[in-house]
Amino acid sequence: MDLTSTSSGIAQMPVVDSSDTLADSLQCYSPTKKETWEYLAFKSVEEVEKFYGDYALKSGFSIRILLKSRNNSQNQRTDKIHYLRYGCNKQGYKKGSLLDPKNKPKSESPVVVEFEKVKEKPEERVGCTAAIFLKLDETLNVFKIYKWDVPHCHPLHKPEHGCYLRSFRQVNEVQGQLAVINSKAGMSMRTSYEVMGQGVGGTDNLPFRFSDLKNYLMTNRQKEMLVGEATVIQDFFRNEALSKPSFYYDIQVDAAEDIASIFWADGIMQLDYALFGDVISFDTTYRTNNQYRPLAAFMGFDNHRTSVLFGAALLYDETAATFDWLFTTFLKCMSNKKPQSIYTDQATALLKSVPNIFEGVFHGLCSWHMAENAKKNLGSRANSAFFDELNILISHVETESDFDYNWDQMMKTCFDGRPTADFKWLVQTYRNRMHWSSAWVKYHFTAGLKTTQLSESFNAFLRHFLQPDHSLVIFFNHFNIMVQRMRDNHTELDFKAANTRAKNNYPNSQLMRSVVNKYTPTCFAFIHRQYDFSFKYFYEEVTPQVSAFDKVFKVFTIVHVDEPEEVDGVNYDDACNDGPSNRDVLDEEVAENLSPNFEKHDRLDERLVTIDIRAKRISCTCRMFENRGFLCRHIFKILEFLGGSVQYHGLKTIPAEYVLKRWCRDVRQSVKSTINVATEGATQAQRYQQICAVTVNLCTRVCADPEASQIFLNGVLEAGRKAEELLNSKGIHTVQSSVTPPKSSSVTPSKSCNTTAVSEASDAQKSTGPKFKKRPNPIRSKKRLKSDYELAREHQKFLIHRKRKQRGAEDLKGKESAD
């Protein structure tokens, strides 16, 4: 290290330059020789720390601050630091350490030795005295070394262990900000640490360890939460509403004005609900973090049969009153448009709340949750035979009489003929049969949904982005990232649908050619499979006819045909092979459908197909179109037959009303281009989207000329003034968020607590704003489940204690009688 002269004329003194290397300093100074360092001077505390820190790192020990005193030599308090002392990290002893000679035993017994305190953690501090002492030279305003204790009472560390020394492990600003960005992007701490290590040739080359990075991020989170988690959440939603004018959120508060539940939905969610909100899957099984708040998600199918999110909420509890508030808020956000069907689990609160709010909407029960509840309530009786019978009741019964027959068969086979009343869960399940059995479900549109699998897959997807120690603020950031990834997947599917053409194995069929470019590839594969199955079926025209244009056919098969349970379960290989293979099983007499003889065959899957040729109305008793939104194989069989006749040439293609727009490729574009701002049913998100599209196009055009730009600007300002006057006359406010009180008694506000709006004025009250209502963890609050042995042992102890008590009472009575 080079020596520099001070500018003072009082003395010539070597001053340490903090930019020099440690190797140079060791060549010039020796810690054991006082004459080599007694004239060293340091301009600042930072230079002292760097000098001694470099020496410690080279030697193999960690340092810590022992003293920073502002008292001068006269022991008077000043504004400057006068005395500094840095020592080895192993200096001194922990309180109560067994290594400290001052901890003398209290007992003189050589066997039992008691100390003040016994530390189970391994000791680091062993009483090392190595240190460096400095004081401030007030004349030169520099620090000088006046004592340097060099010897250590412990072995020094190896050079390869230098990255683990605590005093040299520090996350700098650049690395810290990179870790924060990675955390916001949904990357775990461990992955972020490994990525930064790869950038410097390995984690050993990083100036910190994983625990240091974790502490850095936790400290940042604590700083963010200084004003309170609820205030930060409100600021987050307020910023979302400012950046996305169609963003909607609503907050439920209790009597103490603590936040109980939150619901939110952005503009795209509202638009997706307008397109695909006819069927909803609702689930609350996922818990966000260690606060154990249930996450409620409204899910649905898009035109690619993939999950789409309509809205989400963090709930305080899962009571009927909370669900009433949530469902009411959801409908308010969606312009009071109700779905046709909603699927939930068998929770009692949902069975009470859904019919109350979604009046007239079909409420379906998740078949997967039914199976899980059967395992919990029926025990060993819920075996494979039971689930086979239950599956028949869920999917393969046509009428109420069929249901009752199969239910009785299930009771005989699986429950030894015992009555249903003997099993409480079966009584409840039978009472709710119209919510899950195909005998009733087929009369409602469900888009092929039978379970809340959409919500379950959403929860599984969410687990990749959330950790148990995440705060709610981090949860919302990661939630947005997850939602954006879902939308990226949808966009990619739209691109693939527009860029590719589904393979049609029937190029000569006008029925298939009429829809191959309309349906998305997933939906067309299902239609293709139904059309392929139609070649295994036969038809007979029913002779009694009302008119020549109203026809009724019996459609049936003589071979077993596997019905795909879900549209998502389509076997694409069957739809993309070289051609239908089932024609080969038919002989020429049957394939011609002229007058085949079916008396020697059993008719399977027999349906009645009714067709009004003039109105192009078609119906089938299987009700696949009414239930799933796709034409069935039975109808395809009749359309293929009638389309071959000249007089029925209008049936050569699938009628437009039987191609639902929700399954088509251009559903999003067509809706965007035909949105009417004045339509009462249009949501605010749709109106906002159209206004933005129109204004952006006009701005791009008129900005080419200054005069045209000024005319356009004046017109926009005038239109805005008129629109504002109209809004004020109708009493419409632009603030989307609101705080509404709940209905349950546990969170019921006083009568004077009215509904208040969350506005910008609450920024000035961050320190006194509402906080999240604390919710106990229902799982962690429970005691550990005991084994059968422990329960039996406790019962045995109870019996012994009771016998002793009875015996004592008898002895006492005997003594009293003897006296």
CSV table of N, CA and C in Angstrom, one decimal, residues 605-731:
chain,number,residue,atom,x,y,z
A,605,ASP,N,-78.2,-48.1,-26.9
A,605,ASP,CA,-78.2,-46.6,-27.0
A,605,ASP,C,-79.2,-46.1,-28.0
A,606,GLU,N,-80.5,-46.5,-27.9
A,606,GLU,CA,-81.5,-46.1,-28.8
A,606,GLU,C,-82.1,-44.8,-28.4
A,607,ARG,N,-82.1,-43.9,-29.4
A,607,ARG,CA,-82.6,-42.5,-29.1
A,607,ARG,C,-83.6,-42.1,-30.2
A,608,LEU,N,-84.4,-41.1,-29.8
A,608,LEU,CA,-85.4,-40.5,-30.8
A,608,LEU,C,-84.9,-39.2,-31.2
A,609,VAL,N,-84.7,-39.0,-32.6
A,609,VAL,CA,-84.3,-37.8,-33.2
A,609,VAL,C,-85.5,-37.1,-33.9
A,610,THR,N,-85.8,-35.9,-33.5
A,610,THR,CA,-87.0,-35.2,-34.1
A,610,THR,C,-86.4,-34.0,-34.9
A,611,ILE,N,-86.9,-33.8,-36.1
A,611,ILE,CA,-86.4,-32.8,-36.9
A,611,ILE,C,-87.6,-32.1,-37.6
A,612,ASP,N,-87.5,-30.7,-37.6
A,612,ASP,CA,-88.4,-29.9,-38.3
A,612,ASP,C,-87.6,-29.3,-39.5
A,613,ILE,N,-87.9,-29.8,-40.7
A,613,ILE,CA,-87.1,-29.5,-41.9
A,613,ILE,C,-87.2,-28.1,-42.3
A,614,ARG,N,-88.4,-27.5,-42.2
A,614,ARG,CA,-88.5,-26.1,-42.6
A,614,ARG,C,-87.8,-25.2,-41.7
A,615,ALA,N,-88.0,-25.4,-40.4
A,615,ALA,CA,-87.4,-24.5,-39.4
A,615,ALA,C,-86.0,-24.9,-39.1
A,616,LYS,N,-85.5,-26.0,-39.6
A,616,LYS,CA,-84.2,-26.5,-39.3
A,616,LYS,C,-84.0,-26.7,-37.8
A,617,ARG,N,-85.0,-27.2,-37.1
A,617,ARG,CA,-84.8,-27.5,-35.7
A,617,ARG,C,-84.7,-29.0,-35.5
A,618,ILE,N,-83.7,-29.3,-34.7
A,618,ILE,CA,-83.3,-30.7,-34.5
A,618,ILE,C,-83.2,-31.0,-33.0
A,619,SER,N,-83.6,-32.1,-32.5
A,619,SER,CA,-83.5,-32.5,-31.1
A,619,SER,C,-83.3,-33.9,-31.0
A,620,CYS,N,-82.6,-34.3,-29.9
A,620,CYS,CA,-82.4,-35.7,-29.7
A,620,CYS,C,-82.6,-36.0,-28.2
A,621,THR,N,-83.1,-37.2,-27.9
A,621,THR,CA,-83.4,-37.5,-26.5
A,621,THR,C,-82.2,-37.6,-25.6
A,622,CYS,N,-81.0,-37.7,-26.2
A,622,CYS,CA,-79.8,-37.8,-25.4
A,622,CYS,C,-79.4,-36.4,-24.9
A,623,ARG,N,-79.9,-35.3,-25.5
A,623,ARG,CA,-79.8,-34.0,-25.1
A,623,ARG,C,-78.3,-33.5,-24.9
A,624,MET,N,-77.5,-34.0,-25.8
A,624,MET,CA,-76.1,-33.6,-25.8
A,624,MET,C,-75.9,-32.1,-26.1
A,625,PHE,N,-76.7,-31.7,-27.1
A,625,PHE,CA,-76.5,-30.3,-27.5
A,625,PHE,C,-77.0,-29.4,-26.4
A,626,GLU,N,-78.1,-29.7,-25.8
A,626,GLU,CA,-78.7,-28.9,-24.7
A,626,GLU,C,-77.8,-28.9,-23.5
A,627,ASN,N,-77.0,-30.0,-23.3
A,627,ASN,CA,-76.2,-30.1,-22.1
A,627,ASN,C,-74.7,-29.7,-22.3
A,628,ARG,N,-74.2,-30.0,-23.5
A,628,ARG,CA,-72.8,-29.7,-23.8
A,628,ARG,C,-72.5,-28.7,-24.8
A,629,GLY,N,-73.5,-28.5,-25.7
A,629,GLY,CA,-73.3,-27.5,-26.7
A,629,GLY,C,-72.8,-28.0,-28.0
A,630,PHE,N,-72.8,-29.4,-28.2
A,630,PHE,CA,-72.3,-30.0,-29.4
A,630,PHE,C,-73.4,-31.0,-29.9
A,631,LEU,N,-73.5,-31.1,-31.2
A,631,LEU,CA,-74.4,-32.1,-31.8
A,631,LEU,C,-73.9,-33.5,-31.6
A,632,CYS,N,-74.8,-34.4,-31.4
A,632,CYS,CA,-74.5,-35.8,-31.0
A,632,CYS,C,-74.4,-36.7,-32.3
A,633,ARG,N,-73.9,-37.9,-32.1
A,633,ARG,CA,-73.7,-38.8,-33.2
A,633,ARG,C,-75.1,-39.2,-33.8
A,634,HIS,N,-76.1,-39.2,-33.0
A,634,HIS,CA,-77.5,-39.6,-33.4
A,634,HIS,C,-78.0,-38.6,-34.5
A,635,ILE,N,-77.8,-37.3,-34.2
A,635,ILE,CA,-78.2,-36.2,-35.1
A,635,ILE,C,-77.4,-36.3,-36.3
A,636,PHE,N,-76.1,-36.5,-36.2
A,636,PHE,CA,-75.2,-36.6,-37.4
A,636,PHE,C,-75.7,-37.7,-38.3
A,637,LYS,N,-76.1,-38.8,-37.7
A,637,LYS,CA,-76.6,-39.9,-38.6
A,637,LYS,C,-77.8,-39.5,-39.4
A,638,ILE,N,-78.7,-38.7,-38.9
A,638,ILE,CA,-79.9,-38.3,-39.6
A,638,ILE,C,-79.6,-37.2,-40.6
A,639,LEU,N,-78.7,-36.3,-40.2
A,639,LEU,CA,-78.3,-35.2,-41.1
A,639,LEU,C,-77.6,-35.7,-42.3
A,640,GLU,N,-76.8,-36.7,-42.1
A,640,GLU,CA,-76.1,-37.3,-43.2
A,640,GLU,C,-77.0,-38.0,-44.2
A,641,PHE,N,-78.1,-38.6,-43.6
A,641,PHE,CA,-79.1,-39.3,-44.4
A,641,PHE,C,-79.9,-38.3,-45.2
A,642,LEU,N,-80.5,-37.3,-44.5
A,642,LEU,CA,-81.3,-36.4,-45.2
A,642,LEU,C,-80.6,-35.4,-46.1
A,643,GLY,N,-79.3,-35.1,-45.8
A,643,GLY,CA,-78.6,-34.2,-46.6
A,643,GLY,C,-78.3,-34.8,-48.0
A,644,GLY,N,-78.3,-36.1,-48.1
A,644,GLY,CA,-78.1,-36.8,-49.4
A,644,GLY,C,-79.3,-36.7,-50.3
A,645,SER,N,-80.4,-36.2,-49.9
A,645,SER,CA,-81.6,-36.1,-50.7
A,645,SER,C,-81.7,-34.7,-51.3
A,646,VAL,N,-82.1,-34.6,-52.5
A,646,VAL,CA,-82.2,-33.3,-53.2
A,646,VAL,C,-83.2,-32.4,-52.5
A,647,GLN,N,-84.3,-33.0,-52.0
A,647,GLN,CA,-85.4,-32.2,-51.4
A,647,GLN,C,-85.0,-31.6,-50.0
A,648,TYR,N,-84.0,-32.2,-49.4
A,648,TYR,CA,-83.5,-31.8,-48.1
A,648,TYR,C,-82.1,-31.2,-48.2
A,649,HIS,N,-81.8,-30.5,-49.3
A,649,HIS,CA,-80.5,-30.0,-49.5
A,649,HIS,C,-80.1,-28.9,-48.5
A,650,GLY,N,-81.1,-28.3,-47.8
A,650,GLY,CA,-80.8,-27.3,-46.8
A,650,GLY,C,-80.2,-27.9,-45.6
A,651,LEU,N,-80.2,-29.3,-45.4
A,651,LEU,CA,-79.6,-29.9,-44.3
A,651,LEU,C,-78.2,-30.5,-44.6
A,652,LYS,N,-77.6,-30.1,-45.7
A,652,LYS,CA,-76.3,-30.7,-46.0
A,652,LYS,C,-75.2,-30.1,-45.1
A,653,THR,N,-75.5,-28.9,-44.5
A,653,THR,CA,-74.6,-28.3,-43.6
A,653,THR,C,-75.2,-28.2,-42.2
A,654,ILE,N,-74.4,-28.0,-41.2
A,654,ILE,CA,-74.9,-27.9,-39.8
A,654,ILE,C,-75.6,-26.5,-39.7
A,655,PRO,N,-76.8,-26.5,-39.3
A,655,PRO,CA,-77.5,-25.2,-39.1
A,655,PRO,C,-76.7,-24.3,-38.2
A,656,ALA,N,-76.7,-23.0,-38.5
A,656,ALA,CA,-75.8,-22.0,-37.8
A,656,ALA,C,-76.2,-21.9,-36.3
A,657,GLU,N,-77.5,-22.1,-35.9
A,657,GLU,CA,-77.9,-22.0,-34.5
A,657,GLU,C,-77.4,-23.2,-33.7
A,658,TYR,N,-76.8,-24.2,-34.3
A,658,TYR,CA,-76.3,-25.3,-33.6
A,658,TYR,C,-74.8,-25.3,-33.6
A,659,VAL,N,-74.2,-24.2,-34.0
A,659,VAL,CA,-72.7,-24.0,-33.8
A,659,VAL,C,-72.6,-22.8,-32.8
A,660,LEU,N,-72.4,-23.2,-31.5
A,660,LEU,CA,-72.4,-22.1,-30.5
A,660,LEU,C,-71.2,-21.2,-30.7
A,661,LYS,N,-71.4,-20.0,-30.6
A,661,LYS,CA,-70.3,-19.0,-30.7
A,661,LYS,C,-69.2,-19.2,-29.7
A,662,ARG,N,-69.5,-19.7,-28.5
A,662,ARG,CA,-68.5,-19.8,-27.5
A,662,ARG,C,-67.4,-20.8,-27.8
A,663,TRP,N,-67.7,-21.7,-28.8
A,663,TRP,CA,-66.7,-22.8,-29.2
A,663,TRP,C,-66.0,-22.4,-30.5
A,664,CYS,N,-66.3,-21.2,-31.0
A,664,CYS,CA,-65.7,-20.8,-32.3
A,664,CYS,C,-64.3,-20.1,-32.2
A,665,ARG,N,-63.6,-20.1,-33.2
A,665,ARG,CA,-62.3,-19.5,-33.2
A,665,ARG,C,-62.3,-18.0,-33.1
A,666,ASP,N,-63.3,-17.3,-33.7
A,666,ASP,CA,-63.4,-15.9,-33.8
A,666,ASP,C,-64.3,-15.3,-32.7
A,667,VAL,N,-64.5,-16.0,-31.6
A,667,VAL,CA,-65.5,-15.5,-30.6
A,667,VAL,C,-65.0,-14.2,-30.0
A,668,ARG,N,-63.7,-14.0,-29.8
A,668,ARG,CA,-63.2,-12.8,-29.1
A,668,ARG,C,-63.2,-11.6,-30.2
A,669,GLN,N,-62.7,-11.9,-31.4
A,669,GLN,CA,-62.7,-10.8,-32.4
A,669,GLN,C,-64.1,-10.4,-32.7
A,670,SER,N,-65.0,-11.3,-32.9
A,670,SER,CA,-66.4,-10.9,-33.3
A,670,SER,C,-67.1,-10.1,-32.2
A,671,VAL,N,-66.8,-10.4,-31.0
A,671,VAL,CA,-67.5,-9.7,-29.9
A,671,VAL,C,-66.8,-8.3,-29.8
A,672,LYS,N,-65.5,-8.2,-30.0
A,672,LYS,CA,-64.9,-6.9,-29.9
A,672,LYS,C,-65.3,-6.0,-31.0
A,673,SER,N,-65.6,-6.5,-32.1
A,673,SER,CA,-66.0,-5.7,-33.3
A,673,SER,C,-67.5,-5.3,-33.3
A,674,THR,N,-68.3,-6.0,-32.5
A,674,THR,CA,-69.7,-5.7,-32.5
A,674,THR,C,-70.2,-5.2,-31.2
A,675,ILE,N,-69.4,-4.8,-30.3
A,675,ILE,CA,-69.8,-4.3,-29.0
A,675,ILE,C,-70.5,-2.9,-29.2
A,676,ASN,N,-71.7,-2.8,-28.7
A,676,ASN,CA,-72.4,-1.6,-28.7
A,676,ASN,C,-72.4,-0.9,-27.4
A,677,VAL,N,-71.8,0.4,-27.4
A,677,VAL,CA,-71.6,1.1,-26.2
A,677,VAL,C,-72.9,1.4,-25.5
A,678,ALA,N,-74.0,1.6,-26.2
A,678,ALA,CA,-75.2,2.0,-25.6
A,678,ALA,C,-76.0,0.8,-25.1
A,679,THR,N,-75.5,-0.4,-25.3
A,679,THR,CA,-76.2,-1.6,-24.9
A,679,THR,C,-76.2,-1.7,-23.4
A,680,GLU,N,-77.3,-1.9,-22.7
A,680,GLU,CA,-77.4,-2.0,-21.3
A,680,GLU,C,-76.6,-3.2,-20.8
A,681,GLY,N,-76.5,-4.3,-21.5
A,681,GLY,CA,-75.9,-5.5,-21.1
A,681,GLY,C,-74.4,-5.4,-21.2
A,682,ALA,N,-73.8,-4.4,-21.9
A,682,ALA,CA,-72.4,-4.4,-22.1
A,682,ALA,C,-71.7,-4.0,-20.8
A,683,THR,N,-70.6,-4.6,-20.4
A,683,THR,CA,-69.9,-4.3,-19.2
A,683,THR,C,-69.0,-3.1,-19.4
A,684,GLN,N,-68.6,-2.5,-18.3
A,684,GLN,CA,-67.7,-1.3,-18.4
A,684,GLN,C,-66.4,-1.7,-19.1
A,685,ALA,N,-65.9,-2.9,-18.9
A,685,ALA,CA,-64.7,-3.3,-19.6
A,685,ALA,C,-64.8,-3.2,-21.1
A,686,GLN,N,-66.0,-3.7,-21.6
A,686,GLN,CA,-66.2,-3.7,-23.0
A,686,GLN,C,-66.4,-2.3,-23.6
A,687,ARG,N,-67.1,-1.5,-22.8
A,687,ARG,CA,-67.2,-0.1,-23.3
A,687,ARG,C,-65.8,0.6,-23.3
A,688,TYR,N,-65.1,0.4,-22.3
A,688,TYR,CA,-63.7,1.0,-22.2
A,688,TYR,C,-62.9,0.5,-23.3
A,689,GLN,N,-63.0,-0.7,-23.7
A,689,GLN,CA,-62.1,-1.3,-24.7
A,689,GLN,C,-62.5,-0.7,-26.1
A,690,GLN,N,-63.8,-0.5,-26.3
A,690,GLN,CA,-64.2,0.1,-27.6
A,690,GLN,C,-63.8,1.5,-27.7
A,691,ILE,N,-64.0,2.3,-26.6
A,691,ILE,CA,-63.6,3.7,-26.6
A,691,ILE,C,-62.1,3.9,-26.9
A,692,CYS,N,-61.3,3.1,-26.2
A,692,CYS,CA,-59.9,3.2,-26.4
A,692,CYS,C,-59.5,2.8,-27.9
A,693,ALA,N,-60.1,1.8,-28.4
A,693,ALA,CA,-59.8,1.4,-29.8
A,693,ALA,C,-60.1,2.6,-30.8
A,694,VAL,N,-61.3,3.2,-30.6
A,694,VAL,CA,-61.7,4.3,-31.5
A,694,VAL,C,-60.8,5.5,-31.4
A,695,THR,N,-60.5,5.9,-30.1
A,695,THR,CA,-59.7,7.1,-29.9
A,695,THR,C,-58.3,6.9,-30.4
A,696,VAL,N,-57.7,5.7,-30.2
A,696,VAL,CA,-56.3,5.4,-30.6
A,696,VAL,C,-56.2,5.5,-32.1
A,697,ASN,N,-57.2,5.0,-32.8
A,697,ASN,CA,-57.2,5.1,-34.3
A,697,ASN,C,-57.3,6.5,-34.8
A,698,LEU,N,-58.2,7.3,-34.1
A,698,LEU,CA,-58.3,8.7,-34.5
A,698,LEU,C,-57.1,9.5,-34.2
A,699,CYS,N,-56.5,9.3,-33.0
A,699,CYS,CA,-55.3,10.0,-32.6
A,699,CYS,C,-54.2,9.7,-33.6
A,700,THR,N,-54.0,8.5,-34.0
A,700,THR,CA,-53.0,8.1,-35.0
A,700,THR,C,-53.2,8.8,-36.3
A,701,ARG,N,-54.4,9.0,-36.7
A,701,ARG,CA,-54.7,9.7,-38.0
A,701,ARG,C,-54.5,11.2,-37.9
A,702,VAL,N,-55.1,11.9,-36.9
A,702,VAL,CA,-55.1,13.3,-36.9
A,702,VAL,C,-53.8,14.0,-36.4
A,703,CYS,N,-52.9,13.2,-35.8
A,703,CYS,CA,-51.7,13.8,-35.3
A,703,CYS,C,-50.7,14.2,-36.4
A,704,ALA,N,-51.0,13.8,-37.6
A,704,ALA,CA,-50.2,14.2,-38.8
A,704,ALA,C,-50.3,15.6,-39.1
A,705,ASP,N,-51.3,16.3,-38.7
A,705,ASP,CA,-51.5,17.8,-39.0
A,705,ASP,C,-51.8,18.5,-37.7
A,706,PRO,N,-51.1,19.6,-37.4
A,706,PRO,CA,-51.4,20.4,-36.1
A,706,PRO,C,-52.8,20.9,-36.1
A,707,GLU,N,-53.3,21.4,-37.2
A,707,GLU,CA,-54.7,22.0,-37.1
A,707,GLU,C,-55.7,20.9,-36.9
A,708,ALA,N,-55.6,19.8,-37.5
A,708,ALA,CA,-56.5,18.7,-37.3
A,708,ALA,C,-56.4,18.2,-35.9
A,709,SER,N,-55.2,18.2,-35.3
A,709,SER,CA,-55.0,17.7,-33.9
A,709,SER,C,-55.7,18.6,-33.0
A,710,GLN,N,-55.6,20.0,-33.2
A,710,GLN,CA,-56.3,20.9,-32.3
A,710,GLN,C,-57.8,20.8,-32.4
A,711,ILE,N,-58.3,20.6,-33.6
A,711,ILE,CA,-59.8,20.4,-33.8
A,711,ILE,C,-60.2,19.1,-33.0
A,712,PHE,N,-59.5,18.0,-33.2
A,712,PHE,CA,-59.8,16.8,-32.5
A,712,PHE,C,-59.7,17.0,-31.0
A,713,LEU,N,-58.7,17.7,-30.5
A,713,LEU,CA,-58.6,17.8,-29.0
A,713,LEU,C,-59.7,18.7,-28.5
A,714,ASN,N,-60.1,19.7,-29.2
A,714,ASN,CA,-61.2,20.5,-28.7
A,714,ASN,C,-62.5,19.7,-28.7
A,715,GLY,N,-62.7,18.9,-29.7
A,715,GLY,CA,-63.9,18.0,-29.7
A,715,GLY,C,-63.9,17.0,-28.6
A,716,VAL,N,-62.8,16.4,-28.3
A,716,VAL,CA,-62.7,15.5,-27.2
A,716,VAL,C,-63.0,16.1,-25.8
A,717,LEU,N,-62.4,17.3,-25.6
A,717,LEU,CA,-62.7,18.1,-24.4
A,717,LEU,C,-64.2,18.4,-24.2
A,718,GLU,N,-64.8,18.9,-25.3
A,718,GLU,CA,-66.2,19.2,-25.3
A,718,GLU,C,-67.0,18.0,-25.0
A,719,ALA,N,-66.7,16.8,-25.7
A,719,ALA,CA,-67.4,15.6,-25.5
A,719,ALA,C,-67.3,15.1,-24.0
A,720,GLY,N,-66.0,15.3,-23.5
A,720,GLY,CA,-65.8,14.9,-22.1
A,720,GLY,C,-66.6,15.7,-21.1
A,721,ARG,N,-66.7,17.0,-21.4
A,721,ARG,CA,-67.5,17.9,-20.5
A,721,ARG,C,-69.0,17.5,-20.5
A,722,LYS,N,-69.5,17.2,-21.7
A,722,LYS,CA,-70.9,16.8,-21.8
A,722,LYS,C,-71.2,15.4,-21.1
A,723,ALA,N,-70.2,14.5,-21.3
A,723,ALA,CA,-70.3,13.2,-20.6
A,723,ALA,C,-70.3,13.3,-19.1
A,724,GLU,N,-69.4,14.2,-18.6
A,724,GLU,CA,-69.3,14.4,-17.2
A,724,GLU,C,-70.6,15.0,-16.6
A,725,GLU,N,-71.2,15.9,-17.4
A,725,GLU,CA,-72.5,16.4,-16.9
A,725,GLU,C,-73.6,15.4,-16.8
A,726,LEU,N,-73.6,14.5,-17.8
A,726,LEU,CA,-74.5,13.4,-17.8
A,726,LEU,C,-74.3,12.4,-16.7
A,727,LEU,N,-73.0,12.1,-16.4
A,727,LEU,CA,-72.7,11.2,-15.3
A,727,LEU,C,-73.2,11.9,-13.9
A,728,ASN,N,-72.9,13.2,-13.8
A,728,ASN,CA,-73.3,13.8,-12.5
A,728,ASN,C,-74.8,13.9,-12.4
A,729,SER,N,-75.5,14.1,-13.5
A,729,SER,CA,-77.0,14.1,-13.4
A,729,SER,C,-77.6,12.8,-13.0
A,730,LYS,N,-76.9,11.7,-13.4
A,730,LYS,CA,-77.3,10.3,-13.0
A,730,LYS,C,-76.8,9.9,-11.7
A,731,GLY,N,-75.9,10.7,-11.1
A,731,GLY,CA,-75.3,10.3,-9.8
A,731,GLY,C,-74.3,9.1,-9.9
